[in-house]
Amino acid sequence: QVQLVESGGGLVQPGGSLRLSCAASGRIFSVSAMGWYRQAPGKQRELVARITVGSTTNYADSVKGRFTISRDNTKNTWYLQMNSLKPEDTAVYYCNARSIVSDYWGQGTQVTVSS
């Protein structure tokens, strides 16, 4: 059974940086993309960043130039490097893996940006 576990969240000051990690405990067959989503209080979950099997990346306009998604296939892990963090980045961040048959989700990690 595939399980995704996020880590690396926490409290950071505006302008600071955090690196989130997502580790998959099982094989995801026919994976097409891996990504990060976030959900702030009172708002819908939104796509933050995604990297496809062909290494194409997509970012939300609000994070372009500040966040970078990457992966390490040997460790079955992907990352979200977050720089120049803003208070509006505060949310629960979820990692995601998409396969041809289903989506897999982590349980989320809290990121709080506050002075």
mmCIF file of N, CA and C in Angstrom:
data_model
loop_
_atom_site.group_PDB
_atom_site.id
_atom_site.type_symbol
_atom_site.label_atom_id
_atom_site.label_comp_id
_atom_site.label_asym_id
_atom_site.label_seq_id
_atom_site.Cartn_x
_atom_site.Cartn_y
_atom_site.Cartn_z
ATOM 1 N N GLN A 1 0.850 -1.183 0.000
ATOM 2 C CA GLN A 1 0.000 0.000 0.000
ATOM 3 C C GLN A 1 0.890 1.238 0.000
ATOM 4 N N VAL A 2 0.597 2.178 -0.871
ATOM 5 C CA VAL A 2 1.376 3.399 -0.993
ATOM 6 C C VAL A 2 0.968 4.381 0.098
ATOM 7 N N GLN A 3 1.964 4.949 0.763
ATOM 8 C CA GLN A 3 1.741 6.006 1.737
ATOM 9 C C GLN A 3 2.704 7.152 1.468
ATOM 10 N N LEU A 4 2.188 8.375 1.537
ATOM 11 C CA LEU A 4 2.984 9.569 1.344
ATOM 12 C C LEU A 4 3.064 10.317 2.666
ATOM 13 N N VAL A 5 4.272 10.698 3.063
ATOM 14 C CA VAL A 5 4.487 11.388 4.327
ATOM 15 C C VAL A 5 5.267 12.668 4.079
ATOM 16 N N GLU A 6 4.675 13.807 4.469
ATOM 17 C CA GLU A 6 5.338 15.100 4.345
ATOM 18 C C GLU A 6 6.129 15.417 5.608
ATOM 19 N N SER A 7 7.160 16.225 5.435
ATOM 20 C CA SER A 7 7.926 16.716 6.564
ATOM 21 C C SER A 7 8.580 18.036 6.177
ATOM 22 N N GLY A 8 9.052 18.773 7.173
ATOM 23 C CA GLY A 8 9.786 19.997 6.928
ATOM 24 C C GLY A 8 9.027 21.278 7.199
ATOM 25 N N GLY A 9 7.759 21.178 7.543
ATOM 26 C CA GLY A 9 6.995 22.367 7.846
ATOM 27 C C GLY A 9 7.395 22.971 9.177
ATOM 28 N N GLY A 10 6.876 24.160 9.438
ATOM 29 C CA GLY A 10 7.176 24.833 10.681
ATOM 30 C C GLY A 10 6.889 26.309 10.604
ATOM 31 N N LEU A 11 7.407 27.034 11.575
ATOM 32 C CA LEU A 11 7.241 28.480 11.666
ATOM 33 C C LEU A 11 8.486 29.170 11.138
ATOM 34 N N VAL A 12 8.285 30.140 10.262
ATOM 35 C CA VAL A 12 9.400 30.868 9.674
ATOM 36 C C VAL A 12 9.013 32.332 9.523
ATOM 37 N N GLN A 13 9.989 33.212 9.603
ATOM 38 C CA GLN A 13 9.741 34.639 9.433
ATOM 39 C C GLN A 13 9.594 34.997 7.958
ATOM 40 N N PRO A 14 8.864 36.062 7.654
ATOM 41 C CA PRO A 14 8.788 36.516 6.261
ATOM 42 C C PRO A 14 10.177 36.717 5.672
ATOM 43 N N GLY A 15 10.337 36.256 4.440
ATOM 44 C CA GLY A 15 11.628 36.310 3.782
ATOM 45 C C GLY A 15 12.495 35.101 4.020
ATOM 46 N N GLY A 16 12.078 34.241 4.919
ATOM 47 C CA GLY A 16 12.830 33.047 5.226
ATOM 48 C C GLY A 16 12.574 31.918 4.255
ATOM 49 N N SER A 17 13.153 30.763 4.561
ATOM 50 C CA SER A 17 13.070 29.607 3.676
ATOM 51 C C SER A 17 12.726 28.349 4.448
ATOM 52 N N LEU A 18 12.070 27.432 3.761
ATOM 53 C CA LEU A 18 11.793 26.096 4.263
ATOM 54 C C LEU A 18 11.917 25.115 3.115
ATOM 55 N N ARG A 19 12.243 23.883 3.447
ATOM 56 C CA ARG A 19 12.291 22.816 2.457
ATOM 57 C C ARG A 19 11.391 21.683 2.914
ATOM 58 N N LEU A 20 10.367 21.410 2.133
ATOM 59 C CA LEU A 20 9.449 20.331 2.421
ATOM 60 C C LEU A 20 9.877 19.073 1.686
ATOM 61 N N SER A 21 9.659 17.936 2.326
ATOM 62 C CA SER A 21 9.973 16.653 1.730
ATOM 63 C C SER A 21 8.735 15.772 1.733
ATOM 64 N N CYS A 22 8.628 14.941 0.720
ATOM 65 C CA CYS A 22 7.558 13.961 0.637
ATOM 66 C C CYS A 22 8.170 12.613 0.308
ATOM 67 N N ALA A 23 8.008 11.660 1.200
ATOM 68 C CA ALA A 23 8.556 10.326 1.020
ATOM 69 C C ALA A 23 7.434 9.332 0.761
ATOM 70 N N ALA A 24 7.564 8.579 -0.300
ATOM 71 C CA ALA A 24 6.600 7.542 -0.638
ATOM 72 C C ALA A 24 7.122 6.201 -0.162
ATOM 73 N N SER A 25 6.301 5.493 0.605
ATOM 74 C CA SER A 25 6.733 4.234 1.199
ATOM 75 C C SER A 25 6.573 3.040 0.280
ATOM 76 N N GLY A 26 5.801 3.185 -0.758
ATOM 77 C CA GLY A 26 5.577 2.105 -1.699
ATOM 78 C C GLY A 26 5.720 2.574 -3.132
ATOM 79 N N ARG A 27 5.753 1.630 -4.028
ATOM 80 C CA ARG A 27 5.882 1.963 -5.440
ATOM 81 C C ARG A 27 4.577 2.523 -5.991
ATOM 82 N N ILE A 28 4.721 3.563 -6.781
ATOM 83 C CA ILE A 28 3.589 4.144 -7.486
ATOM 84 C C ILE A 28 3.763 3.796 -8.959
ATOM 85 N N PHE A 29 2.913 2.934 -9.434
ATOM 86 C CA PHE A 29 3.032 2.476 -10.805
ATOM 87 C C PHE A 29 2.416 3.467 -11.773
ATOM 88 N N SER A 30 3.058 3.579 -12.922
ATOM 89 C CA SER A 30 2.592 4.456 -13.993
ATOM 90 C C SER A 30 2.436 5.897 -13.527
ATOM 91 N N VAL A 31 3.373 6.359 -12.705
ATOM 92 C CA VAL A 31 3.314 7.726 -12.202
ATOM 93 C C VAL A 31 3.500 8.705 -13.359
ATOM 94 N N SER A 32 2.694 9.740 -13.355
ATOM 95 C CA SER A 32 2.786 10.757 -14.395
ATOM 96 C C SER A 32 3.268 12.097 -13.866
ATOM 97 N N ALA A 33 3.028 12.366 -12.575
ATOM 98 C CA ALA A 33 3.434 13.641 -12.009
ATOM 99 C C ALA A 33 3.477 13.550 -10.491
ATOM 100 N N MET A 34 4.300 14.396 -9.904
ATOM 101 C CA MET A 34 4.367 14.565 -8.464
ATOM 102 C C MET A 34 4.235 16.044 -8.167
ATOM 103 N N GLY A 35 3.583 16.368 -7.071
ATOM 104 C CA GLY A 35 3.364 17.775 -6.824
ATOM 105 C C GLY A 35 3.116 18.124 -5.380
ATOM 106 N N TRP A 36 2.887 19.408 -5.190
ATOM 107 C CA TRP A 36 2.566 19.973 -3.893
ATOM 108 C C TRP A 36 1.338 20.856 -4.019
ATOM 109 N N TYR A 37 0.434 20.702 -3.087
ATOM 110 C CA TYR A 37 -0.752 21.530 -2.974
ATOM 111 C C TYR A 37 -0.764 22.170 -1.596
ATOM 112 N N ARG A 38 -1.571 23.194 -1.444
ATOM 113 C CA ARG A 38 -1.727 23.802 -0.135
ATOM 114 C C ARG A 38 -3.159 24.245 0.078
ATOM 115 N N GLN A 39 -3.540 24.337 1.333
ATOM 116 C CA GLN A 39 -4.872 24.779 1.692
ATOM 117 C C GLN A 39 -4.786 25.684 2.909
ATOM 118 N N ALA A 40 -5.189 26.927 2.714
ATOM 119 C CA ALA A 40 -5.243 27.892 3.794
ATOM 120 C C ALA A 40 -6.626 27.852 4.430
ATOM 121 N N PRO A 41 -6.749 28.310 5.679
ATOM 122 C CA PRO A 41 -8.051 28.303 6.340
ATOM 123 C C PRO A 41 -9.102 29.047 5.535
ATOM 124 N N GLY A 42 -10.249 28.418 5.333
ATOM 125 C CA GLY A 42 -11.339 29.033 4.607
ATOM 126 C C GLY A 42 -11.192 29.053 3.105
ATOM 127 N N LYS A 43 -10.145 28.435 2.581
ATOM 128 C CA LYS A 43 -9.917 28.425 1.146
ATOM 129 C C LYS A 43 -9.822 26.997 0.619
ATOM 130 N N GLN A 44 -10.011 26.862 -0.689
ATOM 131 C CA GLN A 44 -9.902 25.563 -1.328
ATOM 132 C C GLN A 44 -8.443 25.173 -1.523
ATOM 133 N N ARG A 45 -8.227 23.878 -1.624
ATOM 134 C CA ARG A 45 -6.890 23.389 -1.896
ATOM 135 C C ARG A 45 -6.465 23.821 -3.299
ATOM 136 N N GLU A 46 -5.230 24.288 -3.421
ATOM 137 C CA GLU A 46 -4.737 24.775 -4.691
ATOM 138 C C GLU A 46 -3.387 24.158 -5.028
ATOM 139 N N LEU A 47 -3.136 24.041 -6.311
ATOM 140 C CA LEU A 47 -1.851 23.540 -6.778
ATOM 141 C C LEU A 47 -0.776 24.586 -6.542
ATOM 142 N N VAL A 48 0.331 24.157 -5.955
ATOM 143 C CA VAL A 48 1.481 25.020 -5.743
ATOM 144 C C VAL A 48 2.546 24.762 -6.802
ATOM 145 N N ALA A 49 2.921 23.507 -6.968
ATOM 146 C CA ALA A 49 3.960 23.141 -7.921
ATOM 147 C C ALA A 49 3.791 21.689 -8.320
ATOM 148 N N ARG A 50 4.221 21.373 -9.529
ATOM 149 C CA ARG A 50 4.113 20.010 -10.028
ATOM 150 C C ARG A 50 5.272 19.733 -10.967
ATOM 151 N N ILE A 51 5.764 18.501 -10.931
ATOM 152 C CA ILE A 51 6.790 18.061 -11.858
ATOM 153 C C ILE A 51 6.324 16.758 -12.488
ATOM 154 N N THR A 52 6.358 16.692 -13.814
ATOM 155 C CA THR A 52 5.886 15.527 -14.534
ATOM 156 C C THR A 52 6.997 14.505 -14.698
ATOM 157 N N VAL A 53 6.617 13.341 -15.192
ATOM 158 C CA VAL A 53 7.595 12.284 -15.438
ATOM 159 C C VAL A 53 8.622 12.741 -16.463
ATOM 160 N N GLY A 54 8.246 13.658 -17.332
ATOM 161 C CA GLY A 54 9.165 14.209 -18.312
ATOM 162 C C GLY A 54 9.939 15.407 -17.810
ATOM 163 N N SER A 55 9.827 15.705 -16.518
ATOM 164 C CA SER A 55 10.560 16.781 -15.842
ATOM 165 C C SER A 55 10.054 18.167 -16.201
ATOM 166 N N THR A 56 8.864 18.252 -16.739
ATOM 167 C CA THR A 56 8.234 19.545 -16.932
ATOM 168 C C THR A 56 7.677 20.040 -15.601
ATOM 169 N N THR A 57 7.920 21.288 -15.282
ATOM 170 C CA THR A 57 7.451 21.857 -14.025
ATOM 171 C C THR A 57 6.372 22.892 -14.261
ATOM 172 N N ASN A 58 5.464 22.980 -13.306
ATOM 173 C CA ASN A 58 4.411 23.976 -13.316
ATOM 174 C C ASN A 58 4.317 24.588 -11.928
ATOM 175 N N TYR A 59 4.101 25.889 -11.881
ATOM 176 C CA TYR A 59 3.996 26.591 -10.613
ATOM 177 C C TYR A 59 2.796 27.517 -10.619
ATOM 178 N N ALA A 60 2.202 27.669 -9.455
ATOM 179 C CA ALA A 60 1.198 28.705 -9.299
ATOM 180 C C ALA A 60 1.852 30.068 -9.492
ATOM 181 N N ASP A 61 1.105 30.996 -10.073
ATOM 182 C CA ASP A 61 1.655 32.326 -10.313
ATOM 183 C C ASP A 61 2.165 32.979 -9.027
ATOM 184 N N SER A 62 1.513 32.684 -7.927
ATOM 185 C CA SER A 62 1.853 33.314 -6.669
ATOM 186 C C SER A 62 3.199 32.870 -6.106
ATOM 187 N N VAL A 63 3.749 31.759 -6.610
ATOM 188 C CA VAL A 63 5.002 31.242 -6.072
ATOM 189 C C VAL A 63 6.119 31.201 -7.095
ATOM 190 N N LYS A 64 5.847 31.566 -8.331
ATOM 191 C CA LYS A 64 6.873 31.541 -9.360
ATOM 192 C C LYS A 64 8.054 32.425 -8.973
ATOM 193 N N GLY A 65 9.242 31.884 -9.156
ATOM 194 C CA GLY A 65 10.454 32.605 -8.806
ATOM 195 C C GLY A 65 10.867 32.460 -7.365
ATOM 196 N N ARG A 66 9.996 31.899 -6.535
ATOM 197 C CA ARG A 66 10.294 31.731 -5.120
ATOM 198 C C ARG A 66 10.384 30.260 -4.700
ATOM 199 N N PHE A 67 9.554 29.415 -5.297
ATOM 200 C CA PHE A 67 9.511 27.997 -4.943
ATOM 201 C C PHE A 67 10.113 27.164 -6.064
ATOM 202 N N THR A 68 10.723 26.045 -5.692
ATOM 203 C CA THR A 68 11.286 25.117 -6.658
ATOM 204 C C THR A 68 10.929 23.694 -6.259
ATOM 205 N N ILE A 69 10.359 22.947 -7.199
ATOM 206 C CA ILE A 69 10.054 21.550 -6.953
ATOM 207 C C ILE A 69 11.142 20.688 -7.568
ATOM 208 N N SER A 70 11.499 19.623 -6.881
ATOM 209 C CA SER A 70 12.514 18.704 -7.372
ATOM 210 C C SER A 70 12.207 17.309 -6.863
ATOM 211 N N ARG A 71 12.915 16.334 -7.387
ATOM 212 C CA ARG A 71 12.690 14.960 -6.962
ATOM 213 C C ARG A 71 13.989 14.180 -6.945
ATOM 214 N N ASP A 72 13.989 13.107 -6.171
ATOM 215 C CA ASP A 72 15.101 12.171 -6.112
ATOM 216 C C ASP A 72 14.499 10.786 -6.321
ATOM 217 N N ASN A 73 14.575 10.296 -7.531
ATOM 218 C CA ASN A 73 13.936 9.029 -7.861
ATOM 219 C C ASN A 73 14.559 7.846 -7.118
ATOM 220 N N THR A 74 15.842 7.941 -6.801
ATOM 221 C CA THR A 74 16.499 6.850 -6.085
ATOM 222 C C THR A 74 15.975 6.705 -4.672
ATOM 223 N N LYS A 75 15.435 7.781 -4.109
ATOM 224 C CA LYS A 75 14.896 7.761 -2.753
ATOM 225 C C LYS A 75 13.376 7.771 -2.724
ATOM 226 N N ASN A 76 12.762 7.800 -3.907
ATOM 227 C CA ASN A 76 11.303 7.853 -3.997
ATOM 228 C C ASN A 76 10.764 9.036 -3.189
ATOM 229 N N THR A 77 11.409 10.168 -3.366
ATOM 230 C CA THR A 77 11.122 11.354 -2.581
ATOM 231 C C THR A 77 11.121 12.587 -3.474
ATOM 232 N N TRP A 78 10.246 13.534 -3.170
ATOM 233 C CA TRP A 78 10.294 14.807 -3.851
ATOM 234 C C TRP A 78 10.200 15.938 -2.842
ATOM 235 N N TYR A 79 10.590 17.135 -3.297
ATOM 236 C CA TYR A 79 10.827 18.240 -2.398
ATOM 237 C C TYR A 79 10.182 19.521 -2.920
ATOM 238 N N LEU A 80 9.970 20.432 -2.005
ATOM 239 C CA LEU A 80 9.559 21.778 -2.356
ATOM 240 C C LEU A 80 10.441 22.752 -1.579
ATOM 241 N N GLN A 81 11.347 23.412 -2.290
ATOM 242 C CA GLN A 81 12.181 24.442 -1.699
ATOM 243 C C GLN A 81 11.435 25.763 -1.767
ATOM 244 N N MET A 82 11.195 26.369 -0.619
ATOM 245 C CA MET A 82 10.415 27.593 -0.535
ATOM 246 C C MET A 82 11.313 28.709 -0.019
ATOM 247 N N ASN A 83 11.520 29.715 -0.841
ATOM 248 C CA ASN A 83 12.331 30.869 -0.487
ATOM 249 C C ASN A 83 11.475 32.132 -0.491
ATOM 250 N N SER A 84 11.992 33.165 0.133
ATOM 251 C CA SER A 84 11.301 34.456 0.179
ATOM 252 C C SER A 84 9.853 34.299 0.610
ATOM 253 N N LEU A 85 9.651 33.556 1.670
ATOM 254 C CA LEU A 85 8.302 33.242 2.118
ATOM 255 C C LEU A 85 7.549 34.483 2.573
ATOM 256 N N LYS A 86 6.259 34.473 2.290
ATOM 257 C CA LYS A 86 5.360 35.562 2.630
ATOM 258 C C LYS A 86 4.277 35.060 3.577
ATOM 259 N N PRO A 87 3.676 35.952 4.357
ATOM 260 C CA PRO A 87 2.592 35.516 5.243
ATOM 261 C C PRO A 87 1.463 34.805 4.497
ATOM 262 N N GLU A 88 1.191 35.203 3.268
ATOM 263 C CA GLU A 88 0.135 34.568 2.499
ATOM 264 C C GLU A 88 0.469 33.150 2.054
ATOM 265 N N ASP A 89 1.705 32.718 2.278
ATOM 266 C CA ASP A 89 2.070 31.330 2.017
ATOM 267 C C ASP A 89 1.647 30.401 3.150
ATOM 268 N N THR A 90 1.169 30.960 4.235
ATOM 269 C CA THR A 90 0.739 30.158 5.374
ATOM 270 C C THR A 90 -0.398 29.229 4.970
ATOM 271 N N ALA A 91 -0.212 27.942 5.202
ATOM 272 C CA ALA A 91 -1.197 26.943 4.811
ATOM 273 C C ALA A 91 -0.711 25.572 5.253
ATOM 274 N N VAL A 92 -1.588 24.593 5.118
ATOM 275 C CA VAL A 92 -1.183 23.205 5.221
ATOM 276 C C VAL A 92 -0.778 22.746 3.829
ATOM 277 N N TYR A 93 0.401 22.204 3.716
ATOM 278 C CA TYR A 93 0.927 21.763 2.436
ATOM 279 C C TYR A 93 0.827 20.251 2.322
ATOM 280 N N TYR A 94 0.308 19.792 1.186
ATOM 281 C CA TYR A 94 0.095 18.382 0.931
ATOM 282 C C TYR A 94 0.905 17.951 -0.283
ATOM 283 N N CYS A 95 1.576 16.823 -0.180
ATOM 284 C CA CYS A 95 2.219 16.275 -1.359
ATOM 285 C C CYS A 95 1.255 15.342 -2.073
ATOM 286 N N ASN A 96 1.488 15.191 -3.357
ATOM 287 C CA ASN A 96 0.589 14.445 -4.216
ATOM 288 C C ASN A 96 1.382 13.692 -5.274
ATOM 289 N N ALA A 97 0.911 12.511 -5.597
ATOM 290 C CA ALA A 97 1.451 11.750 -6.714
ATOM 291 C C ALA A 97 0.297 11.295 -7.580
ATOM 292 N N ARG A 98 0.433 11.505 -8.873
ATOM 293 C CA ARG A 98 -0.610 11.120 -9.813
ATOM 294 C C ARG A 98 -0.136 9.948 -10.654
ATOM 295 N N SER A 99 -0.966 8.928 -10.725
ATOM 296 C CA SER A 99 -0.721 7.799 -11.602
ATOM 297 C C SER A 99 -1.852 7.710 -12.604
ATOM 298 N N ILE A 100 -1.754 6.758 -13.495
ATOM 299 C CA ILE A 100 -2.781 6.616 -14.514
ATOM 300 C C ILE A 100 -4.100 6.133 -13.928
ATOM 301 N N VAL A 101 -4.058 5.547 -12.733
ATOM 302 C CA VAL A 101 -5.270 4.980 -12.139
ATOM 303 C C VAL A 101 -5.779 5.728 -10.921
ATOM 304 N N SER A 102 -4.936 6.506 -10.242
ATOM 305 C CA SER A 102 -5.382 7.168 -9.028
ATOM 306 C C SER A 102 -4.417 8.262 -8.596
ATOM 307 N N ASP A 103 -4.861 9.075 -7.641
ATOM 308 C CA ASP A 103 -4.033 10.069 -6.977
ATOM 309 C C ASP A 103 -3.747 9.620 -5.556
ATOM 310 N N TYR A 104 -2.560 9.940 -5.075
ATOM 311 C CA TYR A 104 -2.154 9.631 -3.717
ATOM 312 C C TYR A 104 -1.831 10.932 -2.991
ATOM 313 N N TRP A 105 -2.209 10.999 -1.718
ATOM 314 C CA TRP A 105 -2.051 12.220 -0.939
ATOM 315 C C TRP A 105 -1.388 11.954 0.399
ATOM 316 N N GLY A 106 -0.545 12.896 0.817
ATOM 317 C CA GLY A 106 -0.027 12.874 2.159
ATOM 318 C C GLY A 106 -1.014 13.502 3.122
ATOM 319 N N GLN A 107 -0.692 13.466 4.405
ATOM 320 C CA GLN A 107 -1.587 13.989 5.431
ATOM 321 C C GLN A 107 -1.411 15.479 5.691
ATOM 322 N N GLY A 108 -0.371 16.067 5.155
ATOM 323 C CA GLY A 108 -0.173 17.496 5.259
ATOM 324 C C GLY A 108 0.839 17.895 6.312
ATOM 325 N N THR A 109 1.497 19.014 6.066
ATOM 326 C CA THR A 109 2.420 19.606 7.026
ATOM 327 C C THR A 109 2.166 21.108 7.080
ATOM 328 N N GLN A 110 2.121 21.649 8.277
ATOM 329 C CA GLN A 110 1.777 23.052 8.476
ATOM 330 C C GLN A 110 2.975 23.946 8.207
ATOM 331 N N VAL A 111 2.751 24.981 7.411
ATOM 332 C CA VAL A 111 3.731 26.033 7.185
ATOM 333 C C VAL A 111 3.124 27.346 7.643
ATOM 334 N N THR A 112 3.784 28.006 8.572
ATOM 335 C CA THR A 112 3.316 29.281 9.081
ATOM 336 C C THR A 112 4.400 30.325 8.885
ATOM 337 N N VAL A 113 4.055 31.405 8.196
ATOM 338 C CA VAL A 113 4.988 32.495 7.932
ATOM 339 C C VAL A 113 4.508 33.712 8.711
ATOM 340 N N SER A 114 5.264 34.103 9.714
ATOM 341 C CA SER A 114 4.843 35.181 10.593
ATOM 342 C C SER A 114 6.058 35.831 11.235
ATOM 343 N N SER A 115 5.980 37.144 11.419
ATOM 344 C CA SER A 115 7.061 37.870 12.059
ATOM 345 C C SER A 115 6.936 37.816 13.573
#
